PDB file of C-alpha atoms in Angstrom:
ATOM      1  CA  MET A   1     -21.630  -1.496 -29.729  1.00  0.00           C
ATOM      2  CA  SER A   2     -24.422  -3.947 -30.438  1.00  0.00           C
ATOM      3  CA  HIS A   3     -25.687  -6.130 -27.627  1.00  0.00           C
ATOM      4  CA  GLU A   4     -27.369  -8.651 -29.909  1.00  0.00           C
ATOM      5  CA  PRO A   5     -25.986 -12.182 -29.717  1.00  0.00           C
ATOM      6  CA  THR A   6     -23.448 -12.983 -32.439  1.00  0.00           C
ATOM      7  CA  GLU A   7     -22.125 -16.163 -33.916  1.00  0.00           C
ATOM      8  CA  PRO A   8     -18.776 -17.198 -32.435  1.00  0.00           C
ATOM      9  CA  GLY A   9     -15.862 -16.551 -34.805  1.00  0.00           C
ATOM     10  CA  THR A  10     -17.684 -13.928 -36.891  1.00  0.00           C
ATOM     11  CA  GLU A  11     -16.459 -10.362 -37.430  1.00  0.00           C
ATOM     12  CA  ALA A  12     -19.199  -9.037 -35.157  1.00  0.00           C
ATOM     13  CA  ASP A  13     -17.974 -11.398 -32.434  1.00  0.00           C
ATOM     14  CA  HIS A  14     -14.461  -9.860 -32.659  1.00  0.00           C
ATOM     15  CA  ASP A  15     -15.900  -6.332 -32.427  1.00  0.00           C
ATOM     16  CA  ASP A  16     -17.213  -7.203 -28.954  1.00  0.00           C
ATOM     17  CA  LEU A  17     -13.626  -7.866 -27.797  1.00  0.00           C
ATOM     18  CA  VAL A  18     -12.204  -4.455 -28.789  1.00  0.00           C
ATOM     19  CA  ILE A  19     -10.866  -2.559 -25.793  1.00  0.00           C
ATOM     20  CA  SER A  20     -11.928   1.030 -25.588  1.00  0.00           C
ATOM     21  CA  ASP A  21      -9.325   3.842 -25.707  1.00  0.00           C
ATOM     22  CA  ASP A  22     -11.279   5.652 -23.013  1.00  0.00           C
ATOM     23  CA  PRO A  23      -8.887   6.203 -20.021  1.00  0.00           C
ATOM     24  CA  ARG A  24     -11.735   6.327 -17.475  1.00  0.00           C
ATOM     25  CA  PRO A  25     -12.242   3.366 -15.119  1.00  0.00           C
ATOM     26  CA  MET A  26     -14.206   0.497 -16.636  1.00  0.00           C
ATOM     27  CA  ARG A  27     -16.899   0.583 -13.941  1.00  0.00           C
ATOM     28  CA  PRO A  28     -19.652   3.161 -13.793  1.00  0.00           C
ATOM     29  CA  SER A  29     -18.941   5.931 -11.326  1.00  0.00           C
ATOM     30  CA  SER A  30     -20.753   5.624  -8.010  1.00  0.00           C
ATOM     31  CA  PRO A  31     -20.593   8.627  -5.669  1.00  0.00           C
ATOM     32  CA  ILE A  32     -21.624   6.483  -2.700  1.00  0.00           C
ATOM     33  CA  LEU A  33     -18.849   3.960  -3.358  1.00  0.00           C
ATOM     34  CA  ASP A  34     -16.302   6.748  -3.793  1.00  0.00           C
ATOM     35  CA  VAL A  35     -17.252   8.402  -0.470  1.00  0.00           C
ATOM     36  CA  VAL A  36     -17.242   5.084   1.401  1.00  0.00           C
ATOM     37  CA  ILE A  37     -13.851   4.096   0.028  1.00  0.00           C
ATOM     38  CA  ARG A  38     -12.323   7.490   0.802  1.00  0.00           C
ATOM     39  CA  ALA A  39     -13.604   7.296   4.408  1.00  0.00           C
ATOM     40  CA  GLU A  40     -12.506   3.685   4.742  1.00  0.00           C
ATOM     41  CA  PHE A  41      -9.067   4.571   3.377  1.00  0.00           C
ATOM     42  CA  GLN A  42      -8.399   7.055   6.185  1.00  0.00           C
ATOM     43  CA  VAL A  43      -9.623   4.648   8.878  1.00  0.00           C
ATOM     44  CA  LEU A  44      -7.512   1.786   7.554  1.00  0.00           C
ATOM     45  CA  LEU A  45      -4.398   3.974   7.542  1.00  0.00           C
ATOM     46  CA  VAL A  46      -4.977   4.997  11.166  1.00  0.00           C
ATOM     47  CA  VAL A  47      -5.566   1.365  12.185  1.00  0.00           C
ATOM     48  CA  SER A  48      -2.386   0.336  10.371  1.00  0.00           C
ATOM     49  CA  LEU A  49      -0.371   2.937  12.321  1.00  0.00           C
ATOM     50  CA  TYR A  50      -1.941   1.728  15.586  1.00  0.00           C
ATOM     51  CA  LEU A  51      -0.961  -1.867  14.756  1.00  0.00           C
ATOM     52  CA  LEU A  52       2.546  -0.717  13.881  1.00  0.00           C
ATOM     53  CA  PHE A  53       3.136   1.095  17.174  1.00  0.00           C
ATOM     54  CA  ALA A  54       1.248  -1.330  19.446  1.00  0.00           C
ATOM     55  CA  GLY A  55       2.705  -4.412  17.839  1.00  0.00           C
ATOM     56  CA  HIS A  56       5.696  -4.861  20.066  1.00  0.00           C
ATOM     57  CA  ASN A  57       3.652  -5.648  23.183  1.00  0.00           C
ATOM     58  CA  GLN A  58       0.344  -6.681  21.581  1.00  0.00           C
ATOM     59  CA  PRO A  59      -0.737  -8.447  18.382  1.00  0.00           C
ATOM     60  CA  GLY A  60       0.364  -6.499  15.340  1.00  0.00           C
ATOM     61  CA  GLY A  61       3.668  -5.030  14.281  1.00  0.00           C
ATOM     62  CA  GLY A  62       5.240  -3.837  11.084  1.00  0.00           C
ATOM     63  CA  PHE A  63       4.089  -6.702   8.898  1.00  0.00           C
ATOM     64  CA  ILE A  64       0.438  -6.674   9.981  1.00  0.00           C
ATOM     65  CA  GLY A  65       0.307  -2.873   9.975  1.00  0.00           C
ATOM     66  CA  GLY A  66       1.809  -2.851   6.486  1.00  0.00           C
ATOM     67  CA  LEU A  67      -0.777  -5.352   5.271  1.00  0.00           C
ATOM     68  CA  VAL A  68      -3.616  -3.184   6.601  1.00  0.00           C
ATOM     69  CA  ALA A  69      -2.117  -0.093   4.946  1.00  0.00           C
ATOM     70  CA  ALA A  70      -1.715  -2.058   1.713  1.00  0.00           C
ATOM     71  CA  ALA A  71      -5.385  -3.083   1.970  1.00  0.00           C
ATOM     72  CA  ALA A  72      -6.246   0.620   2.163  1.00  0.00           C
ATOM     73  CA  PHE A  73      -4.310   1.295  -1.038  1.00  0.00           C
ATOM     74  CA  THR A  74      -5.884  -1.758  -2.655  1.00  0.00           C
ATOM     75  CA  THR A  75      -9.382  -0.361  -2.052  1.00  0.00           C
ATOM     76  CA  ARG A  76      -8.356   2.860  -3.803  1.00  0.00           C
ATOM     77  CA  TYR A  77      -6.942   0.839  -6.687  1.00  0.00           C
ATOM     78  CA  VAL A  78     -10.116  -1.243  -7.021  1.00  0.00           C
ATOM     79  CA  ALA A  79     -12.290   1.881  -6.941  1.00  0.00           C
ATOM     80  CA  GLY A  80     -10.367   4.068  -9.363  1.00  0.00           C
ATOM     81  CA  GLY A  81      -7.582   2.085 -10.981  1.00  0.00           C
ATOM     82  CA  ALA A  82      -3.914   2.959 -11.206  1.00  0.00           C
ATOM     83  CA  ALA A  83      -4.566   6.705 -11.495  1.00  0.00           C
ATOM     84  CA  GLU A  84      -6.425   6.739  -8.172  1.00  0.00           C
ATOM     85  CA  LEU A  85      -3.620   4.722  -6.573  1.00  0.00           C
ATOM     86  CA  ARG A  86      -1.024   7.251  -7.769  1.00  0.00           C
ATOM     87  CA  ARG A  87      -3.126  10.132  -6.383  1.00  0.00           C
ATOM     88  CA  SER A  88      -3.427   8.479  -2.968  1.00  0.00           C
ATOM     89  CA  LEU A  89       0.289   7.689  -2.593  1.00  0.00           C
ATOM     90  CA  ARG A  90       2.536  10.588  -3.533  1.00  0.00           C
ATOM     91  CA  VAL A  91       5.785   8.716  -2.901  1.00  0.00           C
ATOM     92  CA  PRO A  92       6.898   6.163  -5.511  1.00  0.00           C
ATOM     93  CA  SER A  93       6.565   2.602  -4.272  1.00  0.00           C
ATOM     94  CA  SER A  94      10.220   1.910  -5.072  1.00  0.00           C
ATOM     95  CA  VAL A  95      11.236   4.666  -2.629  1.00  0.00           C
ATOM     96  CA  LEU A  96       9.076   3.115   0.117  1.00  0.00           C
ATOM     97  CA  LEU A  97      10.618  -0.257  -0.568  1.00  0.00           C
ATOM     98  CA  GLY A  98      14.194   1.063  -0.551  1.00  0.00           C
ATOM     99  CA  VAL A  99      13.798   3.200   2.561  1.00  0.00           C
ATOM    100  CA  GLY A 100      12.082   0.331   4.383  1.00  0.00           C
ATOM    101  CA  LEU A 101      14.901  -2.073   3.583  1.00  0.00           C
ATOM    102  CA  LEU A 102      17.465   0.506   4.617  1.00  0.00           C
ATOM    103  CA  VAL A 103      15.763   1.155   7.963  1.00  0.00           C
ATOM    104  CA  ALA A 104      15.218  -2.540   8.783  1.00  0.00           C
ATOM    105  CA  VAL A 105      18.724  -3.677   7.841  1.00  0.00           C
ATOM    106  CA  GLY A 106      20.283  -0.522   9.300  1.00  0.00           C
ATOM    107  CA  THR A 107      18.606  -1.147  12.664  1.00  0.00           C
ATOM    108  CA  ALA A 108      20.045  -4.645  12.780  1.00  0.00           C
ATOM    109  CA  LEU A 109      23.524  -3.575  11.680  1.00  0.00           C
ATOM    110  CA  VAL A 110      23.828  -0.573  14.012  1.00  0.00           C
ATOM    111  CA  LEU A 111      23.339  -2.789  17.052  1.00  0.00           C
ATOM    112  CA  LEU A 112      25.770  -5.310  15.629  1.00  0.00           C
ATOM    113  CA  ALA A 113      28.388  -2.566  15.188  1.00  0.00           C
ATOM    114  CA  ASP A 114      27.725  -1.355  18.737  1.00  0.00           C
ATOM    115  CA  GLY A 115      28.825  -4.696  20.149  1.00  0.00           C
ATOM    116  CA  GLY A 116      25.406  -6.321  20.368  1.00  0.00           C
ATOM    117  CA  ALA A 117      24.006  -9.309  18.572  1.00  0.00           C
ATOM    118  CA  PHE A 118      22.344  -9.182  15.150  1.00  0.00           C
ATOM    119  CA  LEU A 119      18.705  -8.010  15.594  1.00  0.00           C
ATOM    120  CA  GLU A 120      19.244  -7.445  19.329  1.00  0.00           C
ATOM    121  CA  HIS A 121      16.817  -4.960  20.859  1.00  0.00           C
ATOM    122  CA  ARG A 122      17.672  -2.175  23.259  1.00  0.00           C
ATOM    123  CA  LEU A 123      15.515   0.102  25.349  1.00  0.00           C
ATOM    124  CA  LEU A 124      15.558   3.763  24.339  1.00  0.00           C
ATOM    125  CA  LYS A 125      14.407   6.591  26.643  1.00  0.00           C
ATOM    126  CA  ALA A 126      13.865  10.226  25.764  1.00  0.00           C
ATOM    127  CA  THR A 127      12.312  13.184  27.563  1.00  0.00           C
ATOM    128  CA  LEU A 128      10.057  15.234  25.323  1.00  0.00           C
ATOM    129  CA  PRO A 129       8.984  18.801  26.295  1.00  0.00           C
ATOM    130  CA  VAL A 130       5.207  18.333  26.558  1.00  0.00           C
ATOM    131  CA  ILE A 131       4.843  14.562  26.806  1.00  0.00           C
ATOM    132  CA  GLY A 132       7.589  13.808  29.322  1.00  0.00           C
ATOM    133  CA  GLU A 133       9.593  10.599  29.358  1.00  0.00           C
ATOM    134  CA  VAL A 134       8.996   8.279  26.399  1.00  0.00           C
ATOM    135  CA  LYS A 135      10.311   4.726  26.208  1.00  0.00           C
ATOM    136  CA  THR A 136      10.619   2.517  23.172  1.00  0.00           C
ATOM    137  CA  THR A 137      12.839  -0.231  21.872  1.00  0.00           C
ATOM    138  CA  THR A 138      14.921  -0.475  18.745  1.00  0.00           C
ATOM    139  CA  ALA A 139      12.425  -3.095  17.541  1.00  0.00           C
ATOM    140  CA  LEU A 140      10.098  -0.197  16.647  1.00  0.00           C
ATOM    141  CA  PHE A 141      12.542   1.016  13.989  1.00  0.00           C
ATOM    142  CA  PHE A 142      12.837  -2.489  12.583  1.00  0.00           C
ATOM    143  CA  ASP A 143       9.018  -2.704  12.474  1.00  0.00           C
ATOM    144  CA  ILE A 144       8.822   0.662  10.684  1.00  0.00           C
ATOM    145  CA  GLY A 145      11.198  -0.709   8.051  1.00  0.00           C
ATOM    146  CA  VAL A 146       9.110  -3.863   7.634  1.00  0.00           C
ATOM    147  CA  PHE A 147       5.941  -1.720   7.407  1.00  0.00           C
ATOM    148  CA  LEU A 148       7.436   0.347   4.574  1.00  0.00           C
ATOM    149  CA  VAL A 149       8.672  -2.751   2.721  1.00  0.00           C
ATOM    150  CA  VAL A 150       5.247  -4.423   2.861  1.00  0.00           C
ATOM    151  CA  VAL A 151       3.448  -1.296   1.628  1.00  0.00           C
ATOM    152  CA  GLY A 152       6.078  -0.760  -1.087  1.00  0.00           C
ATOM    153  CA  VAL A 153       5.821  -4.330  -2.380  1.00  0.00           C
ATOM    154  CA  ILE A 154       2.010  -4.416  -2.465  1.00  0.00           C
ATOM    155  CA  VAL A 155       1.746  -1.013  -4.155  1.00  0.00           C
ATOM    156  CA  SER A 156       4.412  -2.081  -6.686  1.00  0.00           C
ATOM    157  CA  ILE A 157       2.330  -5.150  -7.506  1.00  0.00           C
ATOM    158  CA  LEU A 158      -0.806  -3.021  -7.917  1.00  0.00           C
ATOM    159  CA  GLU A 159       1.067  -0.583 -10.176  1.00  0.00           C
ATOM    160  CA  ALA A 160       2.309  -3.466 -12.298  1.00  0.00           C
ATOM    161  CA  LEU A 161      -1.224  -4.828 -12.602  1.00  0.00           C
ATOM    162  CA  GLY A 162      -2.536  -1.431 -13.687  1.00  0.00           C
ATOM    163  CA  ALA A 163       0.309  -0.578 -16.051  1.00  0.00           C
ATOM    164  CA  PRO A 164      -0.601  -0.365 -19.719  1.00  0.00           C
ATOM    165  CA  THR A 165       0.510  -3.312 -21.810  1.00  0.00           C
ATOM    166  CA  GLU A 166       2.193  -3.034 -25.199  1.00  0.00           C
ATOM    167  CA  ASP A 167      -1.192  -3.704 -26.796  1.00  0.00           C
ATOM    168  CA  ASP A 168      -2.664  -0.676 -24.978  1.00  0.00           C
ATOM    169  CA  ARG A 169      -0.019   1.716 -26.375  1.00  0.00           C
TER     170      ARG A 169
END
């Protein structure tokens, strides 16, 4: 492809607009950027899980944790495109979205069927072999559902942005 300036509207001007059939990402590969994004991806996922579990008593929760996890997947998408996004998330985004909705709505409906109010929270206690007594509330399950919905929606949007158009086929 020539890099000399062309007259607008000429045939050479249209040749500059042709999209390559090369499936590789449009940016030049940078090993430093790839390593940084892979390391950042893991850290962001851990932070998102911390926000999810700490969110009931501190700032955070399912929505904020889901946004941080979605930011992690967005960095992978920006670095390597849709193919990199698919490699980093092995579960289809529609499954995440469906399971998240099921968990969030199911948590609300189970308590309603048990005689409580819609979205009422209850304290749950369990004794685990090594850890001992663990306490949580039913709000954690609702937050897990919201977390999965947020990640599913954002990844679905990224997949739609990276999907080939009819002109690409």
